[in-house]
mmCIF file of C-alpha atoms in Angstrom:
data_model
loop_
_atom_site.group_PDB
_atom_site.id
_atom_site.type_symbol
_atom_site.label_atom_id
_atom_site.label_comp_id
_atom_site.label_asym_id
_atom_site.label_seq_id
_atom_site.Cartn_x
_atom_site.Cartn_y
_atom_site.Cartn_z
ATOM 1 C CA UNK A 1 -32.010 -7.633 -23.759
ATOM 2 C CA UNK A 2 -28.732 -8.645 -24.272
ATOM 3 C CA UNK A 3 -27.032 -10.429 -21.598
ATOM 4 C CA UNK A 4 -23.673 -8.583 -22.243
ATOM 5 C CA UNK A 5 -25.723 -5.303 -21.171
ATOM 6 C CA UNK A 6 -26.009 -6.938 -17.741
ATOM 7 C CA UNK A 7 -22.366 -7.863 -17.575
ATOM 8 C CA UNK A 8 -21.180 -4.436 -18.542
ATOM 9 C CA UNK A 9 -23.543 -2.762 -16.170
ATOM 10 C CA UNK A 10 -22.124 -5.168 -13.195
ATOM 11 C CA UNK A 11 -18.581 -4.229 -14.223
ATOM 12 C CA UNK A 12 -19.338 -0.552 -14.275
ATOM 13 C CA UNK A 13 -21.114 -0.590 -10.952
ATOM 14 C CA UNK A 14 -18.336 -2.554 -9.610
ATOM 15 C CA UNK A 15 -15.701 -0.239 -10.564
ATOM 16 C CA UNK A 16 -17.484 3.013 -9.765
ATOM 17 C CA UNK A 17 -18.392 1.661 -6.271
ATOM 18 C CA UNK A 18 -15.249 -0.088 -5.382
ATOM 19 C CA UNK A 19 -12.434 1.762 -7.329
ATOM 20 C CA UNK A 20 -11.415 3.896 -4.316
ATOM 21 C CA UNK A 21 -11.096 0.932 -2.123
ATOM 22 C CA UNK A 22 -9.178 -1.045 -4.818
ATOM 23 C CA UNK A 23 -6.748 2.099 -5.055
ATOM 24 C CA UNK A 24 -6.169 2.254 -1.494
ATOM 25 C CA UNK A 25 -5.480 -1.564 -1.240
ATOM 26 C CA UNK A 26 -2.911 -1.134 -3.999
ATOM 27 C CA UNK A 27 -1.491 1.716 -2.558
ATOM 28 C CA UNK A 28 -0.906 0.306 1.006
ATOM 29 C CA UNK A 29 0.156 -3.166 -0.406
ATOM 30 C CA UNK A 30 2.783 -1.514 -2.417
ATOM 31 C CA UNK A 31 3.977 0.813 0.153
ATOM 32 C CA UNK A 32 4.165 -1.953 2.902
ATOM 33 C CA UNK A 33 5.814 -4.245 0.448
ATOM 34 C CA UNK A 34 8.491 -1.428 -0.232
ATOM 35 C CA UNK A 35 8.866 -0.660 3.411
ATOM 36 C CA UNK A 36 9.306 -4.337 4.544
ATOM 37 C CA UNK A 37 11.854 -4.881 1.964
ATOM 38 C CA UNK A 38 13.942 -1.932 2.612
ATOM 39 C CA UNK A 39 13.679 -2.816 6.430
ATOM 40 C CA UNK A 40 15.115 -6.287 5.494
ATOM 41 C CA UNK A 41 17.921 -4.571 3.548
ATOM 42 C CA UNK A 42 18.717 -2.477 6.278
ATOM 43 C CA UNK A 43 18.914 -5.197 8.730
ATOM 44 C CA UNK A 44 21.031 -7.243 6.492
ATOM 45 C CA UNK A 45 23.289 -4.248 6.162
ATOM 46 C CA UNK A 46 23.429 -3.740 9.712
ATOM 47 C CA UNK A 47 22.634 0.050 9.834
ATOM 48 C CA UNK A 48 19.341 -0.086 11.388
ATOM 49 C CA UNK A 49 17.992 0.206 15.163
ATOM 50 C CA UNK A 50 14.892 -1.842 15.289
ATOM 51 C CA UNK A 51 13.438 0.030 18.068
ATOM 52 C CA UNK A 52 13.309 3.186 15.658
ATOM 53 C CA UNK A 53 11.109 1.462 13.178
ATOM 54 C CA UNK A 54 8.329 0.182 15.515
ATOM 55 C CA UNK A 55 6.060 3.272 15.226
ATOM 56 C CA UNK A 56 6.355 3.435 11.461
ATOM 57 C CA UNK A 57 3.985 5.894 9.990
ATOM 58 C CA UNK A 58 3.866 6.278 6.216
ATOM 59 C CA UNK A 59 2.520 9.897 6.246
ATOM 60 C CA UNK A 60 4.993 11.088 8.354
ATOM 61 C CA UNK A 61 8.178 12.683 6.959
ATOM 62 C CA UNK A 62 11.102 10.208 6.861
ATOM 63 C CA UNK A 63 13.497 13.066 7.753
ATOM 64 C CA UNK A 64 12.166 13.240 11.303
ATOM 65 C CA UNK A 65 13.372 9.713 11.822
ATOM 66 C CA UNK A 66 17.050 10.576 11.332
ATOM 67 C CA UNK A 67 18.103 11.246 14.843
#
């Protein structure tokens, strides 16, 4: 049998088994990168109270943080 068959089979198996985890990893990586970047910007501009951001929850609506 062609060795390429086993390579393609491995790639297909890896993608179908781990694609949800890869997607979640990219989602949280990008989300946390954006959050930390915005946090640094807010601290540099001086309009953030750090205590408000301690319990940051990405699934919680942002408008509830505007006390």
